[in-house]
C-alpha atoms as an extended CHARMM CRD file, in Angstrom:
* protein
*
       191  EXT
         1         1  UNK       CA             56.6160000000      266.7040000000       51.9710000000  PROA      1               0.0000000000
         2         2  UNK       CA             57.3430000000      263.7590000000       54.1350000000  PROA      2               0.0000000000
         3         3  UNK       CA             57.8180000000      260.5700000000       52.7610000000  PROA      3               0.0000000000
         4         4  UNK       CA             55.3740000000      257.8780000000       54.0090000000  PROA      4               0.0000000000
         5         5  UNK       CA             56.5390000000      254.7080000000       54.7270000000  PROA      5               0.0000000000
         6         6  UNK       CA             55.5660000000      251.7420000000       52.2760000000  PROA      6               0.0000000000
         7         7  UNK       CA             53.3330000000      248.8820000000       53.2890000000  PROA      7               0.0000000000
         8         8  UNK       CA             54.2680000000      245.4840000000       53.0930000000  PROA      8               0.0000000000
         9         9  UNK       CA             52.8760000000      243.3890000000       49.7720000000  PROA      9               0.0000000000
        10        10  UNK       CA             51.0780000000      241.2200000000       52.1150000000  PROA      10              0.0000000000
        11        11  UNK       CA             49.1050000000      244.0730000000       53.6520000000  PROA      11              0.0000000000
        12        12  UNK       CA             48.4320000000      245.5720000000       50.3980000000  PROA      12              0.0000000000
        13        13  UNK       CA             47.2040000000      242.6290000000       49.0720000000  PROA      13              0.0000000000
        14        14  UNK       CA             44.8670000000      242.0710000000       52.4180000000  PROA      14              0.0000000000
        15        15  UNK       CA             43.3160000000      245.6280000000       51.7510000000  PROA      15              0.0000000000
        16        16  UNK       CA             42.4580000000      244.5370000000       48.2860000000  PROA      16              0.0000000000
        17        17  UNK       CA             41.1360000000      241.0160000000       49.4290000000  PROA      17              0.0000000000
        18        18  UNK       CA             38.4080000000      242.5530000000       52.0220000000  PROA      18              0.0000000000
        19        19  UNK       CA             37.4820000000      245.6290000000       49.5850000000  PROA      19              0.0000000000
        20        20  UNK       CA             36.6660000000      242.6670000000       47.0610000000  PROA      20              0.0000000000
        21        21  UNK       CA             34.7620000000      241.2920000000       50.0460000000  PROA      21              0.0000000000
        22        22  UNK       CA             32.6900000000      244.5500000000       50.0440000000  PROA      22              0.0000000000
        23        23  UNK       CA             34.2110000000      246.0220000000       53.0240000000  PROA      23              0.0000000000
        24        24  UNK       CA             34.3210000000      250.2030000000       53.1540000000  PROA      24              0.0000000000
        25        25  UNK       CA             37.5280000000      252.1430000000       53.5220000000  PROA      25              0.0000000000
        26        26  UNK       CA             36.4460000000      252.9910000000       57.0040000000  PROA      26              0.0000000000
        27        27  UNK       CA             36.1300000000      249.5860000000       57.9720000000  PROA      27              0.0000000000
        28        28  UNK       CA             39.1430000000      248.0910000000       56.4430000000  PROA      28              0.0000000000
        29        29  UNK       CA             41.2670000000      251.2220000000       58.1410000000  PROA      29              0.0000000000
        30        30  UNK       CA             39.7020000000      250.0130000000       61.7130000000  PROA      30              0.0000000000
        31        31  UNK       CA             40.5760000000      246.2210000000       61.0000000000  PROA      31              0.0000000000
        32        32  UNK       CA             43.9050000000      246.4990000000       60.0660000000  PROA      32              0.0000000000
        33        33  UNK       CA             44.4780000000      249.7700000000       61.9480000000  PROA      33              0.0000000000
        34        34  UNK       CA             45.9400000000      251.5500000000       58.9330000000  PROA      34              0.0000000000
        35        35  UNK       CA             44.5090000000      255.1550000000       58.2020000000  PROA      35              0.0000000000
        36        36  UNK       CA             42.1550000000      255.7070000000       55.8090000000  PROA      36              0.0000000000
        37        37  UNK       CA             43.6320000000      257.8820000000       53.3600000000  PROA      37              0.0000000000
        38        38  UNK       CA             46.3870000000      255.2290000000       53.1440000000  PROA      38              0.0000000000
        39        39  UNK       CA             43.5810000000      252.5640000000       52.1150000000  PROA      39              0.0000000000
        40        40  UNK       CA             41.9420000000      254.7390000000       49.6900000000  PROA      40              0.0000000000
        41        41  UNK       CA             45.5310000000      255.3940000000       47.7630000000  PROA      41              0.0000000000
        42        42  UNK       CA             46.0270000000      251.5390000000       47.8630000000  PROA      42              0.0000000000
        43        43  UNK       CA             43.0480000000      250.7600000000       46.4380000000  PROA      43              0.0000000000
        44        44  UNK       CA             43.3810000000      253.8270000000       44.0080000000  PROA      44              0.0000000000
        45        45  UNK       CA             47.0410000000      252.3720000000       42.8450000000  PROA      45              0.0000000000
        46        46  UNK       CA             45.2410000000      248.7740000000       42.3080000000  PROA      46              0.0000000000
        47        47  UNK       CA             42.7390000000      249.8950000000       40.4410000000  PROA      47              0.0000000000
        48        48  UNK       CA             44.9150000000      252.1200000000       38.0130000000  PROA      48              0.0000000000
        49        49  UNK       CA             47.8980000000      249.7810000000       37.4160000000  PROA      49              0.0000000000
        50        50  UNK       CA             46.0120000000      246.4330000000       38.2130000000  PROA      50              0.0000000000
        51        51  UNK       CA             48.5350000000      245.0220000000       40.9870000000  PROA      51              0.0000000000
        52        52  UNK       CA             49.5730000000      246.3500000000       44.4310000000  PROA      52              0.0000000000
        53        53  UNK       CA             53.2970000000      245.5230000000       43.6220000000  PROA      53              0.0000000000
        54        54  UNK       CA             55.4350000000      248.7470000000       43.7040000000  PROA      54              0.0000000000
        55        55  UNK       CA             56.5650000000      249.1640000000       39.9580000000  PROA      55              0.0000000000
        56        56  UNK       CA             59.9700000000      249.8440000000       39.0170000000  PROA      56              0.0000000000
        57        57  UNK       CA             60.8070000000      253.6540000000       38.2590000000  PROA      57              0.0000000000
        58        58  UNK       CA             62.2630000000      256.5970000000       39.4530000000  PROA      58              0.0000000000
        59        59  UNK       CA             60.6710000000      259.2720000000       41.6220000000  PROA      59              0.0000000000
        60        60  UNK       CA             60.7060000000      262.8430000000       40.5800000000  PROA      60              0.0000000000
        61        61  UNK       CA             63.3250000000      263.5270000000       43.3160000000  PROA      61              0.0000000000
        62        62  UNK       CA             65.6870000000      260.8960000000       41.9010000000  PROA      62              0.0000000000
        63        63  UNK       CA             65.3180000000      262.2150000000       38.4740000000  PROA      63              0.0000000000
        64        64  UNK       CA             65.9220000000      265.5790000000       39.1970000000  PROA      64              0.0000000000
        65        65  UNK       CA             69.0970000000      264.7660000000       41.1190000000  PROA      65              0.0000000000
        66        66  UNK       CA             70.4100000000      262.6650000000       38.0960000000  PROA      66              0.0000000000
        67        67  UNK       CA             69.6420000000      265.3460000000       35.6300000000  PROA      67              0.0000000000
        68        68  UNK       CA             70.6810000000      268.2670000000       38.1390000000  PROA      68              0.0000000000
        69        69  UNK       CA             67.0780000000      269.9990000000       37.1850000000  PROA      69              0.0000000000
        70        70  UNK       CA             64.3140000000      271.3410000000       39.4740000000  PROA      70              0.0000000000
        71        71  UNK       CA             61.8280000000      268.6960000000       40.9700000000  PROA      71              0.0000000000
        72        72  UNK       CA             59.1920000000      270.8030000000       39.8190000000  PROA      72              0.0000000000
        73        73  UNK       CA             60.3410000000      270.8960000000       36.3290000000  PROA      73              0.0000000000
        74        74  UNK       CA             60.3360000000      267.1240000000       36.2020000000  PROA      74              0.0000000000
        75        75  UNK       CA             56.6460000000      267.1940000000       37.4960000000  PROA      75              0.0000000000
        76        76  UNK       CA             55.6260000000      269.5580000000       34.7830000000  PROA      76              0.0000000000
        77        77  UNK       CA             57.2480000000      267.7570000000       32.0810000000  PROA      77              0.0000000000
        78        78  UNK       CA             55.7160000000      264.2350000000       33.0880000000  PROA      78              0.0000000000
        79        79  UNK       CA             52.1970000000      265.9360000000       33.4890000000  PROA      79              0.0000000000
        80        80  UNK       CA             52.7470000000      267.3630000000       29.9600000000  PROA      80              0.0000000000
        81        81  UNK       CA             53.9370000000      264.2670000000       28.8070000000  PROA      81              0.0000000000
        82        82  UNK       CA             50.7530000000      262.4610000000       30.3980000000  PROA      82              0.0000000000
        83        83  UNK       CA             48.2340000000      264.7120000000       28.9560000000  PROA      83              0.0000000000
        84        84  UNK       CA             49.4340000000      265.5950000000       25.4450000000  PROA      84              0.0000000000
        85        85  UNK       CA             51.3810000000      262.4000000000       24.3740000000  PROA      85              0.0000000000
        86        86  UNK       CA             54.8130000000      264.5440000000       24.1090000000  PROA      86              0.0000000000
        87        87  UNK       CA             57.2300000000      266.6520000000       25.3760000000  PROA      87              0.0000000000
        88        88  UNK       CA             57.4280000000      268.8090000000       22.5740000000  PROA      88              0.0000000000
        89        89  UNK       CA             56.1140000000      272.2600000000       22.0970000000  PROA      89              0.0000000000
        90        90  UNK       CA             53.0660000000      272.0050000000       19.8240000000  PROA      90              0.0000000000
        91        91  UNK       CA             53.2030000000      274.1810000000       16.6380000000  PROA      91              0.0000000000
        92        92  UNK       CA             50.9350000000      277.3580000000       16.5330000000  PROA      92              0.0000000000
        93        93  UNK       CA             52.2740000000      279.4970000000       19.1030000000  PROA      93              0.0000000000
        94        94  UNK       CA             52.3900000000      283.3220000000       18.6530000000  PROA      94              0.0000000000
        95        95  UNK       CA             50.7870000000      285.8110000000       16.9150000000  PROA      95              0.0000000000
        96        96  UNK       CA             49.3540000000      285.1920000000       13.4680000000  PROA      96              0.0000000000
        97        97  UNK       CA             50.8240000000      287.5650000000       10.6420000000  PROA      97              0.0000000000
        98        98  UNK       CA             48.5370000000      289.8550000000        9.1910000000  PROA      98              0.0000000000
        99        99  UNK       CA             49.2740000000      289.6400000000        5.6100000000  PROA      99              0.0000000000
       100       100  UNK       CA             48.9360000000      286.3990000000        3.9540000000  PROA      100             0.0000000000
       101       101  UNK       CA             51.4050000000      285.3400000000        1.3360000000  PROA      101             0.0000000000
       102       102  UNK       CA             49.0260000000      286.3220000000       -1.5930000000  PROA      102             0.0000000000
       103       103  UNK       CA             48.9850000000      289.8050000000       -0.2410000000  PROA      103             0.0000000000
       104       104  UNK       CA             52.8610000000      290.0560000000        0.1820000000  PROA      104             0.0000000000
       105       105  UNK       CA             53.1830000000      289.0910000000       -3.5170000000  PROA      105             0.0000000000
       106       106  UNK       CA             50.3780000000      291.7140000000       -4.6060000000  PROA      106             0.0000000000
       107       107  UNK       CA             52.4810000000      294.3650000000       -2.7370000000  PROA      107             0.0000000000
       108       108  UNK       CA             55.5870000000      293.0790000000       -4.1520000000  PROA      108             0.0000000000
       109       109  UNK       CA             54.4040000000      293.1940000000       -7.8590000000  PROA      109             0.0000000000
       110       110  UNK       CA             52.5790000000      296.7760000000       -7.2800000000  PROA      110             0.0000000000
       111       111  UNK       CA             56.0400000000      298.4260000000       -5.8730000000  PROA      111             0.0000000000
       112       112  UNK       CA             58.1950000000      296.7090000000       -8.5720000000  PROA      112             0.0000000000
       113       113  UNK       CA             55.5740000000      298.0110000000      -11.2690000000  PROA      113             0.0000000000
       114       114  UNK       CA             55.2670000000      301.5990000000       -9.8490000000  PROA      114             0.0000000000
       115       115  UNK       CA             57.9590000000      302.5070000000       -7.3590000000  PROA      115             0.0000000000
       116       116  UNK       CA             56.6160000000      305.7130000000       -6.5970000000  PROA      116             0.0000000000
       117       117  UNK       CA             53.6150000000      304.5480000000       -4.7030000000  PROA      117             0.0000000000
       118       118  UNK       CA             53.4470000000      305.2180000000       -1.0680000000  PROA      118             0.0000000000
       119       119  UNK       CA             52.9230000000      302.9200000000        1.7900000000  PROA      119             0.0000000000
       120       120  UNK       CA             49.5760000000      305.0130000000        2.7320000000  PROA      120             0.0000000000
       121       121  UNK       CA             48.0610000000      304.2100000000       -1.1460000000  PROA      121             0.0000000000
       122       122  UNK       CA             49.0880000000      300.2570000000       -0.5750000000  PROA      122             0.0000000000
       123       123  UNK       CA             47.2130000000      300.1320000000        2.7500000000  PROA      123             0.0000000000
       124       124  UNK       CA             44.2340000000      301.5190000000        0.9950000000  PROA      124             0.0000000000
       125       125  UNK       CA             44.1380000000      299.1790000000       -1.7880000000  PROA      125             0.0000000000
       126       126  UNK       CA             44.5160000000      296.2110000000        0.8140000000  PROA      126             0.0000000000
       127       127  UNK       CA             41.6360000000      297.9830000000        2.6060000000  PROA      127             0.0000000000
       128       128  UNK       CA             39.3690000000      297.8730000000       -0.4840000000  PROA      128             0.0000000000
       129       129  UNK       CA             39.9600000000      294.1260000000       -0.4580000000  PROA      129             0.0000000000
       130       130  UNK       CA             39.0560000000      293.4650000000        3.0750000000  PROA      130             0.0000000000
       131       131  UNK       CA             42.5730000000      293.1670000000        4.7620000000  PROA      131             0.0000000000
       132       132  UNK       CA             43.1630000000      296.3760000000        7.6300000000  PROA      132             0.0000000000
       133       133  UNK       CA             46.8700000000      296.5420000000        7.9770000000  PROA      133             0.0000000000
       134       134  UNK       CA             48.8200000000      299.8100000000        8.9930000000  PROA      134             0.0000000000
       135       135  UNK       CA             50.8650000000      301.7310000000        6.5260000000  PROA      135             0.0000000000
       136       136  UNK       CA             53.9170000000      300.5960000000        8.9580000000  PROA      136             0.0000000000
       137       137  UNK       CA             53.0210000000      297.1680000000        8.4370000000  PROA      137             0.0000000000
       138       138  UNK       CA             53.5070000000      297.3260000000        4.7240000000  PROA      138             0.0000000000
       139       139  UNK       CA             56.7830000000      299.4860000000        4.8630000000  PROA      139             0.0000000000
       140       140  UNK       CA             58.1960000000      296.6050000000        7.3840000000  PROA      140             0.0000000000
       141       141  UNK       CA             56.9680000000      293.9570000000        4.8640000000  PROA      141             0.0000000000
       142       142  UNK       CA             58.2360000000      295.5020000000        1.9680000000  PROA      142             0.0000000000
       143       143  UNK       CA             61.5560000000      295.9640000000        3.7390000000  PROA      143             0.0000000000
       144       144  UNK       CA             61.8150000000      292.0450000000        4.8130000000  PROA      144             0.0000000000
       145       145  UNK       CA             61.2400000000      291.6170000000        1.0210000000  PROA      145             0.0000000000
       146       146  UNK       CA             64.2040000000      293.2020000000        0.0260000000  PROA      146             0.0000000000
       147       147  UNK       CA             62.5110000000      296.5650000000       -1.1060000000  PROA      147             0.0000000000
       148       148  UNK       CA             63.9160000000      299.3130000000        0.5250000000  PROA      148             0.0000000000
       149       149  UNK       CA             62.6510000000      303.0440000000        0.3070000000  PROA      149             0.0000000000
       150       150  UNK       CA             65.0700000000      305.3020000000       -1.4050000000  PROA      150             0.0000000000
       151       151  UNK       CA             64.7840000000      309.1460000000       -1.7850000000  PROA      151             0.0000000000
       152       152  UNK       CA             65.3180000000      310.0280000000       -5.3670000000  PROA      152             0.0000000000
       153       153  UNK       CA             68.2540000000      312.1400000000       -6.6800000000  PROA      153             0.0000000000
       154       154  UNK       CA             67.3310000000      315.8910000000       -6.7680000000  PROA      154             0.0000000000
       155       155  UNK       CA             67.5600000000      317.6910000000       -9.9330000000  PROA      155             0.0000000000
       156       156  UNK       CA             66.1400000000      320.9840000000      -11.1840000000  PROA      156             0.0000000000
       157       157  UNK       CA             62.7420000000      320.1960000000      -13.0080000000  PROA      157             0.0000000000
       158       158  UNK       CA             63.3050000000      321.8370000000      -16.4730000000  PROA      158             0.0000000000
       159       159  UNK       CA             61.1620000000      321.1670000000      -19.2810000000  PROA      159             0.0000000000
       160       160  UNK       CA             62.2270000000      320.9160000000      -22.5430000000  PROA      160             0.0000000000
       161       161  UNK       CA             61.2450000000      324.6170000000      -23.4610000000  PROA      161             0.0000000000
       162       162  UNK       CA             63.4250000000      325.8220000000      -20.7080000000  PROA      162             0.0000000000
       163       163  UNK       CA             66.4260000000      323.8530000000      -21.8480000000  PROA      163             0.0000000000
       164       164  UNK       CA             66.2770000000      325.1180000000      -24.9870000000  PROA      164             0.0000000000
       165       165  UNK       CA             66.1070000000      328.7150000000      -23.9680000000  PROA      165             0.0000000000
       166       166  UNK       CA             68.8980000000      328.3140000000      -21.6960000000  PROA      166             0.0000000000
       167       167  UNK       CA             71.1850000000      326.7910000000      -24.0460000000  PROA      167             0.0000000000
       168       168  UNK       CA             70.4420000000      329.4640000000      -26.4520000000  PROA      168             0.0000000000
       169       169  UNK       CA             71.2430000000      331.9280000000      -23.8390000000  PROA      169             0.0000000000
       170       170  UNK       CA             74.6970000000      330.3760000000      -23.0370000000  PROA      170             0.0000000000
       171       171  UNK       CA             75.4250000000      330.4000000000      -26.8450000000  PROA      171             0.0000000000
       172       172  UNK       CA             74.6940000000      334.0760000000      -27.2050000000  PROA      172             0.0000000000
       173       173  UNK       CA             76.8080000000      335.1470000000      -24.1740000000  PROA      173             0.0000000000
       174       174  UNK       CA             79.8990000000      332.8110000000      -24.8840000000  PROA      174             0.0000000000
       175       175  UNK       CA             82.0690000000      335.4220000000      -26.5700000000  PROA      175             0.0000000000
       176       176  UNK       CA             81.1180000000      338.1960000000      -24.6000000000  PROA      176             0.0000000000
       177       177  UNK       CA             84.1370000000      339.9460000000      -22.6930000000  PROA      177             0.0000000000
       178       178  UNK       CA             85.1020000000      339.8680000000      -19.1250000000  PROA      178             0.0000000000
       179       179  UNK       CA             84.4690000000      343.2390000000      -18.7370000000  PROA      179             0.0000000000
       180       180  UNK       CA             80.6800000000      342.7070000000      -19.5290000000  PROA      180             0.0000000000
       181       181  UNK       CA             80.3500000000      340.2970000000      -16.7910000000  PROA      181             0.0000000000
       182       182  UNK       CA             81.3820000000      343.0500000000      -13.9160000000  PROA      182             0.0000000000
       183       183  UNK       CA             78.2530000000      344.3380000000      -12.3650000000  PROA      183             0.0000000000
       184       184  UNK       CA             79.7520000000      346.1290000000       -9.5010000000  PROA      184             0.0000000000
       185       185  UNK       CA             83.0910000000      348.0430000000       -9.0730000000  PROA      185             0.0000000000
       186       186  UNK       CA             84.5640000000      349.2260000000       -5.8660000000  PROA      186             0.0000000000
       187       187  UNK       CA             86.7130000000      351.6660000000       -7.1660000000  PROA      187             0.0000000000
       188       188  UNK       CA             84.3040000000      354.0750000000       -8.4760000000  PROA      188             0.0000000000
       189       189  UNK       CA             83.4410000000      357.1210000000       -6.8090000000  PROA      189             0.0000000000
       190       190  UNK       CA             80.1570000000      357.8180000000       -4.8330000000  PROA      190             0.0000000000
       191       191  UNK       CA             78.5620000000      360.9430000000       -4.1210000000  PROA      191             0.0000000000
């Protein structure tokens, strides 16, 4: 964009004086031989700032050069400041959490109380009270709370009766000779 020339203070004051007398933009432009758009910008500037003086300050271009960042960025920062009164990123960005802190505490207590409960069962419990989440969300939440899924150690499932009969068998066969335990011998003659 080409930088326009700045009109003298005397000319700007003359534009304001003629406007206060009730002259329109077109008439003032013809009288002073200045483009109508310029007349409008001088009057708008006067209404906004209350003076025809060019107030001191740096333009976007000068600020961009000083800070070594794009001029468009300077413009967006200034627009944001004018609109919101701050350049800080306001809170409230991002997706909201699906589970409240109360629901997370409930899940944690439930898992600590009965560790064998599945994520699907927990999901059904939460859906009963109106919180619809996936089982994967529950797993992720529990992991974040420090509760990691573990596979239990594999052991033989023996009832007390089976344990007793195994012990009895072992005791009765402990003194048997080595030959007793040989089932097949390769030296035997076969017909």
